[in-house]
Amino acid sequence: MKEIIIKTTAADQTRQFGKKLAKLLKRGDVLCLFGDLGTGKTTLVKGLAEGLNVKKGEVSSPTFVLMNIYEGRLPMFHFDLYRLESEQEIAAIGAEEFLYDDGVCVIEWAEKMKTLMPAEYLSLRLEHGGDDARVIRIGANGKRYDDVITKLAKL
Ligand code: ADP
Ligand code: MG
């Protein structure tokens, strides 16, 4: 698996990283975000939205509604599965459809999907690195995302 590791030392750097990453995304891409509360998943998603030219200030954590849709260069489907009790709930709201739709699908707490995890996805693993530092591991799960990793490595 292709992987790169970056370290940010402020929230704004994580956001800027999201913005750059967004420029490399294409229709149908799925981004799975992993990491404890407060590691910066939503911060990164805000950067993604900015990079996709979603109107500023729109992104909030969809913790209570499970999913938000934003209109940008590509539609962005933002999930936060923190409160999800079972994978059946995802199926129940029809969330699977978005995984194979024509937008970019971004999923916080993606591990909660279990068997519904798509076969291929870009994984973003965030960890605390002390104070305002965060370590972000970006991995290509599936050949589809090799190119994104190669391009990120060159930025
Ligand atoms: P999550 O969605 O993973 O729970 P959030 O993005 O909502 O995390 O919150 C991350 C918090 O940590 C924010 O308050 C943010 O300002 C702060 N923070 C401090 N340093 C960083 C960093 N390097 N990257 C991202 N967030 C950071
Ligand atoms: Mg969050």
JSON list of C-alpha atoms and ligand atoms in Angstrom, two decimals:
[
{"chain": "A", "resi": 1, "resn": "MET", "atom": "CA", "xyz": [0.00, 0.00, 0.00]},
{"chain": "A", "resi": 2, "resn": "LYS", "atom": "CA", "xyz": [1.26, 3.45, -0.89]},
{"chain": "A", "resi": 3, "resn": "GLU", "atom": "CA", "xyz": [1.40, 5.70, 2.15]},
{"chain": "A", "resi": 4, "resn": "ILE", "atom": "CA", "xyz": [2.72, 9.09, 3.15]},
{"chain": "A", "resi": 5, "resn": "ILE", "atom": "CA", "xyz": [2.91, 10.67, 6.56]},
{"chain": "A", "resi": 6, "resn": "ILE", "atom": "CA", "xyz": [2.63, 14.36, 7.25]},
{"chain": "A", "resi": 7, "resn": "LYS", "atom": "CA", "xyz": [2.81, 16.33, 10.47]},
{"chain": "A", "resi": 8, "resn": "THR", "atom": "CA", "xyz": [0.92, 19.55, 11.11]},
{"chain": "A", "resi": 9, "resn": "THR", "atom": "CA", "xyz": [1.58, 21.89, 14.03]},
{"chain": "A", "resi": 10, "resn": "ALA", "atom": "CA", "xyz": [-1.58, 24.02, 13.92]},
{"chain": "A", "resi": 11, "resn": "ALA", "atom": "CA", "xyz": [-5.23, 23.54, 12.98]},
{"chain": "A", "resi": 12, "resn": "ASP", "atom": "CA", "xyz": [-4.80, 25.82, 10.01]},
{"chain": "A", "resi": 13, "resn": "GLN", "atom": "CA", "xyz": [-2.09, 23.58, 8.57]},
{"chain": "A", "resi": 14, "resn": "THR", "atom": "CA", "xyz": [-4.43, 20.59, 8.72]},
{"chain": "A", "resi": 15, "resn": "ARG", "atom": "CA", "xyz": [-7.05, 22.66, 6.97]},
{"chain": "A", "resi": 16, "resn": "GLN", "atom": "CA", "xyz": [-4.58, 23.77, 4.31]},
{"chain": "A", "resi": 17, "resn": "PHE", "atom": "CA", "xyz": [-3.61, 20.16, 3.76]},
{"chain": "A", "resi": 18, "resn": "GLY", "atom": "CA", "xyz": [-7.30, 19.32, 3.21]},
{"chain": "A", "resi": 19, "resn": "LYS", "atom": "CA", "xyz": [-7.55, 22.13, 0.71]},
{"chain": "A", "resi": 20, "resn": "LYS", "atom": "CA", "xyz": [-4.61, 20.81, -1.32]},
{"chain": "A", "resi": 21, "resn": "LEU", "atom": "CA", "xyz": [-5.90, 17.27, -1.17]},
{"chain": "A", "resi": 22, "resn": "ALA", "atom": "CA", "xyz": [-9.29, 18.41, -2.49]},
{"chain": "A", "resi": 23, "resn": "LYS", "atom": "CA", "xyz": [-7.67, 19.63, -5.70]},
{"chain": "A", "resi": 24, "resn": "LEU", "atom": "CA", "xyz": [-6.57, 16.06, -6.45]},
{"chain": "A", "resi": 25, "resn": "LEU", "atom": "CA", "xyz": [-9.98, 14.44, -5.99]},
{"chain": "A", "resi": 26, "resn": "LYS", "atom": "CA", "xyz": [-12.31, 13.17, -8.64]},
{"chain": "A", "resi": 27, "resn": "ARG", "atom": "CA", "xyz": [-15.88, 12.02, -8.93]},
{"chain": "A", "resi": 28, "resn": "GLY", "atom": "CA", "xyz": [-16.65, 8.89, -6.95]},
{"chain": "A", "resi": 29, "resn": "ASP", "atom": "CA", "xyz": [-13.67, 9.19, -4.60]},
{"chain": "A", "resi": 30, "resn": "VAL", "atom": "CA", "xyz": [-14.19, 7.93, -1.06]},
{"chain": "A", "resi": 31, "resn": "LEU", "atom": "CA", "xyz": [-12.12, 9.25, 1.86]},
{"chain": "A", "resi": 32, "resn": "CYS", "atom": "CA", "xyz": [-12.22, 7.35, 5.13]},
{"chain": "A", "resi": 33, "resn": "LEU", "atom": "CA", "xyz": [-11.08, 9.30, 8.21]},
{"chain": "A", "resi": 34, "resn": "PHE", "atom": "CA", "xyz": [-9.91, 7.52, 11.36]},
{"chain": "A", "resi": 35, "resn": "GLY", "atom": "CA", "xyz": [-8.76, 8.97, 14.66]},
{"chain": "A", "resi": 36, "resn": "ASP", "atom": "CA", "xyz": [-9.90, 9.88, 18.16]},
{"chain": "A", "resi": 37, "resn": "LEU", "atom": "CA", "xyz": [-12.06, 12.87, 19.04]},
{"chain": "A", "resi": 38, "resn": "GLY", "atom": "CA", "xyz": [-10.18, 16.13, 18.60]},
{"chain": "A", "resi": 39, "resn": "THR", "atom": "CA", "xyz": [-7.51, 14.82, 16.26]},
{"chain": "A", "resi": 40, "resn": "GLY", "atom": "CA", "xyz": [-8.71, 17.17, 13.52]},
{"chain": "A", "resi": 41, "resn": "LYS", "atom": "CA", "xyz": [-10.95, 15.14, 11.23]},
{"chain": "A", "resi": 42, "resn": "THR", "atom": "CA", "xyz": [-13.59, 17.84, 10.90]},
{"chain": "A", "resi": 43, "resn": "THR", "atom": "CA", "xyz": [-10.88, 20.49, 10.55]},
{"chain": "A", "resi": 44, "resn": "LEU", "atom": "CA", "xyz": [-9.48, 18.53, 7.62]},
{"chain": "A", "resi": 45, "resn": "VAL", "atom": "CA", "xyz": [-12.98, 18.19, 6.12]},
{"chain": "A", "resi": 46, "resn": "LYS", "atom": "CA", "xyz": [-13.39, 21.98, 6.29]},
{"chain": "A", "resi": 47, "resn": "GLY", "atom": "CA", "xyz": [-10.23, 22.29, 4.23]},
{"chain": "A", "resi": 48, "resn": "LEU", "atom": "CA", "xyz": [-11.54, 19.74, 1.75]},
{"chain": "A", "resi": 49, "resn": "ALA", "atom": "CA", "xyz": [-14.74, 21.75, 1.37]},
{"chain": "A", "resi": 50, "resn": "GLU", "atom": "CA", "xyz": [-12.76, 24.92, 0.81]},
{"chain": "A", "resi": 51, "resn": "GLY", "atom": "CA", "xyz": [-10.64, 23.17, -1.83]},
{"chain": "A", "resi": 52, "resn": "LEU", "atom": "CA", "xyz": [-13.81, 21.97, -3.56]},
{"chain": "A", "resi": 53, "resn": "ASN", "atom": "CA", "xyz": [-15.09, 25.56, -3.57]},
{"chain": "A", "resi": 54, "resn": "VAL", "atom": "CA", "xyz": [-17.96, 24.91, -1.21]},
{"chain": "A", "resi": 55, "resn": "LYS", "atom": "CA", "xyz": [-19.31, 28.21, 0.14]},
{"chain": "A", "resi": 56, "resn": "LYS", "atom": "CA", "xyz": [-17.33, 29.26, 3.20]},
{"chain": "A", "resi": 57, "resn": "GLY", "atom": "CA", "xyz": [-18.62, 28.52, 6.67]},
{"chain": "A", "resi": 58, "resn": "GLU", "atom": "CA", "xyz": [-21.00, 25.81, 5.61]},
{"chain": "A", "resi": 59, "resn": "VAL", "atom": "CA", "xyz": [-19.25, 22.82, 7.12]},
{"chain": "A", "resi": 60, "resn": "SER", "atom": "CA", "xyz": [-20.17, 21.78, 10.63]},
{"chain": "A", "resi": 61, "resn": "SER", "atom": "CA", "xyz": [-19.86, 18.43, 12.28]},
{"chain": "A", "resi": 62, "resn": "PRO", "atom": "CA", "xyz": [-22.83, 16.36, 11.16]},
{"chain": "A", "resi": 63, "resn": "THR", "atom": "CA", "xyz": [-22.70, 14.31, 14.36]},
{"chain": "A", "resi": 64, "resn": "PHE", "atom": "CA", "xyz": [-26.44, 14.60, 14.93]},
{"chain": "A", "resi": 65, "resn": "VAL", "atom": "CA", "xyz": [-27.64, 14.24, 11.38]},
{"chain": "A", "resi": 66, "resn": "LEU", "atom": "CA", "xyz": [-25.17, 11.60, 10.16]},
{"chain": "A", "resi": 67, "resn": "MET", "atom": "CA", "xyz": [-24.67, 13.26, 6.80]},
{"chain": "A", "resi": 68, "resn": "ASN", "atom": "CA", "xyz": [-24.46, 16.68, 5.19]},
{"chain": "A", "resi": 69, "resn": "ILE", "atom": "CA", "xyz": [-24.29, 17.41, 1.47]},
{"chain": "A", "resi": 70, "resn": "TYR", "atom": "CA", "xyz": [-22.31, 20.37, 0.15]},
{"chain": "A", "resi": 71, "resn": "GLU", "atom": "CA", "xyz": [-22.28, 21.75, -3.35]},
{"chain": "A", "resi": 72, "resn": "GLY", "atom": "CA", "xyz": [-18.87, 22.59, -4.73]},
{"chain": "A", "resi": 73, "resn": "ARG", "atom": "CA", "xyz": [-16.76, 21.76, -7.80]},
{"chain": "A", "resi": 74, "resn": "LEU", "atom": "CA", "xyz": [-18.04, 18.27, -7.01]},
{"chain": "A", "resi": 75, "resn": "PRO", "atom": "CA", "xyz": [-20.81, 17.42, -4.55]},
{"chain": "A", "resi": 76, "resn": "MET", "atom": "CA", "xyz": [-19.35, 16.48, -1.17]},
{"chain": "A", "resi": 77, "resn": "PHE", "atom": "CA", "xyz": [-21.11, 13.99, 1.10]},
{"chain": "A", "resi": 78, "resn": "HIS", "atom": "CA", "xyz": [-19.83, 14.40, 4.65]},
{"chain": "A", "resi": 79, "resn": "PHE", "atom": "CA", "xyz": [-20.61, 11.62, 7.12]},
{"chain": "A", "resi": 80, "resn": "ASP", "atom": "CA", "xyz": [-19.85, 11.49, 10.82]},
{"chain": "A", "resi": 81, "resn": "LEU", "atom": "CA", "xyz": [-20.58, 8.00, 12.10]},
{"chain": "A", "resi": 82, "resn": "TYR", "atom": "CA", "xyz": [-19.53, 8.63, 15.71]},
{"chain": "A", "resi": 83, "resn": "ARG", "atom": "CA", "xyz": [-23.00, 7.97, 17.08]},
{"chain": "A", "resi": 84, "resn": "LEU", "atom": "CA", "xyz": [-23.78, 5.09, 14.81]},
{"chain": "A", "resi": 85, "resn": "GLU", "atom": "CA", "xyz": [-24.90, 2.04, 16.75]},
{"chain": "A", "resi": 86, "resn": "SER", "atom": "CA", "xyz": [-24.84, -0.54, 14.00]},
{"chain": "A", "resi": 87, "resn": "GLU", "atom": "CA", "xyz": [-23.89, -0.83, 10.38]},
{"chain": "A", "resi": 88, "resn": "GLN", "atom": "CA", "xyz": [-27.54, -1.63, 9.59]},
{"chain": "A", "resi": 89, "resn": "GLU", "atom": "CA", "xyz": [-28.34, 2.01, 10.37]},
{"chain": "A", "resi": 90, "resn": "ILE", "atom": "CA", "xyz": [-26.18, 3.07, 7.45]},
{"chain": "A", "resi": 91, "resn": "ALA", "atom": "CA", "xyz": [-28.03, 0.75, 5.14]},
{"chain": "A", "resi": 92, "resn": "ALA", "atom": "CA", "xyz": [-31.33, 2.01, 6.60]},
{"chain": "A", "resi": 93, "resn": "ILE", "atom": "CA", "xyz": [-30.71, 5.62, 5.62]},
{"chain": "A", "resi": 94, "resn": "GLY", "atom": "CA", "xyz": [-29.50, 4.57, 2.20]},
{"chain": "A", "resi": 95, "resn": "ALA", "atom": "CA", "xyz": [-26.01, 5.90, 2.85]},
{"chain": "A", "resi": 96, "resn": "GLU", "atom": "CA", "xyz": [-24.40, 3.21, 0.74]},
{"chain": "A", "resi": 97, "resn": "GLU", "atom": "CA", "xyz": [-25.71, 4.90, -2.38]},
{"chain": "A", "resi": 98, "resn": "PHE", "atom": "CA", "xyz": [-23.46, 7.86, -1.76]},
{"chain": "A", "resi": 99, "resn": "LEU", "atom": "CA", "xyz": [-20.39, 5.66, -1.77]},
{"chain": "A", "resi": 100, "resn": "TYR", "atom": "CA", "xyz": [-20.97, 4.91, -5.40]},
{"chain": "A", "resi": 101, "resn": "ASP", "atom": "CA", "xyz": [-22.32, 8.24, -6.47]},
{"chain": "A", "resi": 102, "resn": "ASP", "atom": "CA", "xyz": [-20.83, 11.05, -8.52]},
{"chain": "A", "resi": 103, "resn": "GLY", "atom": "CA", "xyz": [-19.47, 13.15, -5.71]},
{"chain": "A", "resi": 104, "resn": "VAL", "atom": "CA", "xyz": [-16.73, 12.93, -3.12]},
{"chain": "A", "resi": 105, "resn": "CYS", "atom": "CA", "xyz": [-17.67, 10.94, -0.05]},
{"chain": "A", "resi": 106, "resn": "VAL", "atom": "CA", "xyz": [-15.88, 11.84, 3.21]},
{"chain": "A", "resi": 107, "resn": "ILE", "atom": "CA", "xyz": [-16.50, 9.65, 6.25]},
{"chain": "A", "resi": 108, "resn": "GLU", "atom": "CA", "xyz": [-15.47, 10.42, 9.84]},
{"chain": "A", "resi": 109, "resn": "TRP", "atom": "CA", "xyz": [-15.33, 7.32, 12.09]},
{"chain": "A", "resi": 110, "resn": "ALA", "atom": "CA", "xyz": [-15.32, 5.18, 8.97]},
{"chain": "A", "resi": 111, "resn": "GLU", "atom": "CA", "xyz": [-14.38, 2.09, 11.00]},
{"chain": "A", "resi": 112, "resn": "LYS", "atom": "CA", "xyz": [-18.00, 1.97, 12.16]},
{"chain": "A", "resi": 113, "resn": "MET", "atom": "CA", "xyz": [-19.03, 0.89, 8.66]},
{"chain": "A", "resi": 114, "resn": "LYS", "atom": "CA", "xyz": [-17.37, -2.48, 9.19]},
{"chain": "A", "resi": 115, "resn": "THR", "atom": "CA", "xyz": [-18.55, -4.75, 6.39]},
{"chain": "A", "resi": 116, "resn": "LEU", "atom": "CA", "xyz": [-19.96, -1.79, 4.46]},
{"chain": "A", "resi": 117, "resn": "MET", "atom": "CA", "xyz": [-16.49, -0.28, 3.99]},
{"chain": "A", "resi": 118, "resn": "PRO", "atom": "CA", "xyz": [-15.92, 0.14, 0.27]},
{"chain": "A", "resi": 119, "resn": "ALA", "atom": "CA", "xyz": [-13.28, -2.07, -1.35]},
{"chain": "A", "resi": 120, "resn": "GLU", "atom": "CA", "xyz": [-11.18, 0.93, -2.33]},
{"chain": "A", "resi": 121, "resn": "TYR", "atom": "CA", "xyz": [-10.72, 4.17, -0.43]},
{"chain": "A", "resi": 122, "resn": "LEU", "atom": "CA", "xyz": [-8.17, 6.78, 0.55]},
{"chain": "A", "resi": 123, "resn": "SER", "atom": "CA", "xyz": [-7.50, 6.37, 4.25]},
{"chain": "A", "resi": 124, "resn": "LEU", "atom": "CA", "xyz": [-6.57, 9.30, 6.48]},
{"chain": "A", "resi": 125, "resn": "ARG", "atom": "CA", "xyz": [-5.43, 8.29, 9.97]},
{"chain": "A", "resi": 126, "resn": "LEU", "atom": "CA", "xyz": [-5.07, 11.18, 12.38]},
{"chain": "A", "resi": 127, "resn": "GLU", "atom": "CA", "xyz": [-3.23, 11.06, 15.70]},
{"chain": "A", "resi": 128, "resn": "HIS", "atom": "CA", "xyz": [-2.36, 13.54, 18.42]},
{"chain": "A", "resi": 129, "resn": "GLY", "atom": "CA", "xyz": [1.31, 14.48, 18.32]},
{"chain": "A", "resi": 130, "resn": "GLY", "atom": "CA", "xyz": [1.48, 16.58, 21.48]},
{"chain": "A", "resi": 131, "resn": "ASP", "atom": "CA", "xyz": [0.07, 20.11, 21.95]},
{"chain": "A", "resi": 132, "resn": "ASP", "atom": "CA", "xyz": [-1.14, 21.32, 18.55]},
{"chain": "A", "resi": 133, "resn": "ALA", "atom": "CA", "xyz": [0.77, 18.72, 16.56]},
{"chain": "A", "resi": 134, "resn": "ARG", "atom": "CA", "xyz": [-1.04, 16.07, 14.57]},
{"chain": "A", "resi": 135, "resn": "VAL", "atom": "CA", "xyz": [0.31, 13.17, 12.57]},
{"chain": "A", "resi": 136, "resn": "ILE", "atom": "CA", "xyz": [-1.70, 12.27, 9.46]},
{"chain": "A", "resi": 137, "resn": "ARG", "atom": "CA", "xyz": [-1.07, 9.01, 7.62]},
{"chain": "A", "resi": 138, "resn": "ILE", "atom": "CA", "xyz": [-2.54, 8.95, 4.16]},
{"chain": "A", "resi": 139, "resn": "GLY", "atom": "CA", "xyz": [-2.84, 5.56, 2.53]},
{"chain": "A", "resi": 140, "resn": "ALA", "atom": "CA", "xyz": [-4.14, 4.28, -0.79]},
{"chain": "A", "resi": 141, "resn": "ASN", "atom": "CA", "xyz": [-6.40, 1.32, -0.15]},
{"chain": "A", "resi": 142, "resn": "GLY", "atom": "CA", "xyz": [-6.72, 0.23, -3.73]},
{"chain": "A", "resi": 143, "resn": "LYS", "atom": "CA", "xyz": [-4.89, 1.23, -6.89]},
{"chain": "A", "resi": 144, "resn": "ARG", "atom": "CA", "xyz": [-7.42, 3.96, -7.62]},
{"chain": "A", "resi": 145, "resn": "TYR", "atom": "CA", "xyz": [-5.72, 6.19, -5.02]},
{"chain": "A", "resi": 146, "resn": "ASP", "atom": "CA", "xyz": [-2.05, 5.53, -5.84]},
{"chain": "A", "resi": 147, "resn": "ASP", "atom": "CA", "xyz": [-1.98, 8.59, -8.03]},
{"chain": "A", "resi": 148, "resn": "VAL", "atom": "CA", "xyz": [-3.28, 10.86, -5.26]},
{"chain": "A", "resi": 149, "resn": "ILE", "atom": "CA", "xyz": [-0.50, 9.66, -2.95]},
{"chain": "A", "resi": 150, "resn": "THR", "atom": "CA", "xyz": [2.13, 10.20, -5.63]},
{"chain": "A", "resi": 151, "resn": "LYS", "atom": "CA", "xyz": [0.89, 13.74, -6.22]},
{"chain": "A", "resi": 152, "resn": "LEU", "atom": "CA", "xyz": [0.67, 14.53, -2.50]},
{"chain": "A", "resi": 153, "resn": "ALA", "atom": "CA", "xyz": [4.25, 13.39, -2.06]},
{"chain": "A", "resi": 154, "resn": "LYS", "atom": "CA", "xyz": [5.33, 15.95, -4.66]},
{"chain": "A", "resi": 155, "resn": "LEU", "atom": "CA", "xyz": [3.53, 18.92, -3.07]},
{"chain": "B", "resi": 1, "resn": "ADP", "atom": "P1", "xyz": [-12.40, 15.68, 15.20]},
{"chain": "B", "resi": 1, "resn": "ADP", "atom": "O1", "xyz": [-13.35, 15.90, 14.07]},
{"chain": "B", "resi": 1, "resn": "ADP", "atom": "O2", "xyz": [-11.32, 14.67, 14.89]},
{"chain": "B", "resi": 1, "resn": "ADP", "atom": "O3", "xyz": [-13.09, 15.33, 16.50]},
{"chain": "B", "resi": 1, "resn": "ADP", "atom": "P2", "xyz": [-12.01, 18.55, 15.17]},
{"chain": "B", "resi": 1, "resn": "ADP", "atom": "O4", "xyz": [-11.43, 18.94, 13.86]},
{"chain": "B", "resi": 1, "resn": "ADP", "atom": "O5", "xyz": [-13.46, 18.79, 15.39]},
{"chain": "B", "resi": 1, "resn": "ADP", "atom": "O6", "xyz": [-11.60, 17.03, 15.48]},
{"chain": "B", "resi": 1, "resn": "ADP", "atom": "O7", "xyz": [-11.24, 19.30, 16.33]},
{"chain": "B", "resi": 1, "resn": "ADP", "atom": "C1", "xyz": [-9.84, 19.40, 16.38]},
{"chain": "B", "resi": 1, "resn": "ADP", "atom": "C2", "xyz": [-9.49, 20.43, 17.43]},
{"chain": "B", "resi": 1, "resn": "ADP", "atom": "O8", "xyz": [-8.07, 20.46, 17.64]},
{"chain": "B", "resi": 1, "resn": "ADP", "atom": "C3", "xyz": [-9.91, 21.82, 17.02]},
{"chain": "B", "resi": 1, "resn": "ADP", "atom": "O9", "xyz": [-10.30, 22.55, 18.15]},
{"chain": "B", "resi": 1, "resn": "ADP", "atom": "C4", "xyz": [-8.60, 22.40, 16.44]},
{"chain": "B", "resi": 1, "resn": "ADP", "atom": "O10", "xyz": [-8.54, 23.80, 16.52]},
{"chain": "B", "resi": 1, "resn": "ADP", "atom": "C5", "xyz": [-7.57, 21.75, 17.34]},
{"chain": "B", "resi": 1, "resn": "ADP", "atom": "N1", "xyz": [-6.24, 21.59, 16.72]},
{"chain": "B", "resi": 1, "resn": "ADP", "atom": "C6", "xyz": [-5.07, 21.98, 17.28]},
{"chain": "B", "resi": 1, "resn": "ADP", "atom": "N2", "xyz": [-4.02, 21.66, 16.52]},
{"chain": "B", "resi": 1, "resn": "ADP", "atom": "C7", "xyz": [-4.52, 21.06, 15.42]},
{"chain": "B", "resi": 1, "resn": "ADP", "atom": "C8", "xyz": [-3.92, 20.51, 14.24]},
{"chain": "B", "resi": 1, "resn": "ADP", "atom": "N3", "xyz": [-2.58, 20.50, 14.03]},
{"chain": "B", "resi": 1, "resn": "ADP", "atom": "N4", "xyz": [-4.75, 19.98, 13.30]},
{"chain": "B", "resi": 1, "resn": "ADP", "atom": "C9", "xyz": [-6.08, 19.97, 13.51]},
{"chain": "B", "resi": 1, "resn": "ADP", "atom": "N5", "xyz": [-6.71, 20.46, 14.58]},
{"chain": "B", "resi": 1, "resn": "ADP", "atom": "C10", "xyz": [-5.95, 21.01, 15.54]},
{"chain": "B", "resi": 2, "resn": "MG", "atom": "MG", "xyz": [-15.41, 15.52, 13.78]}
]
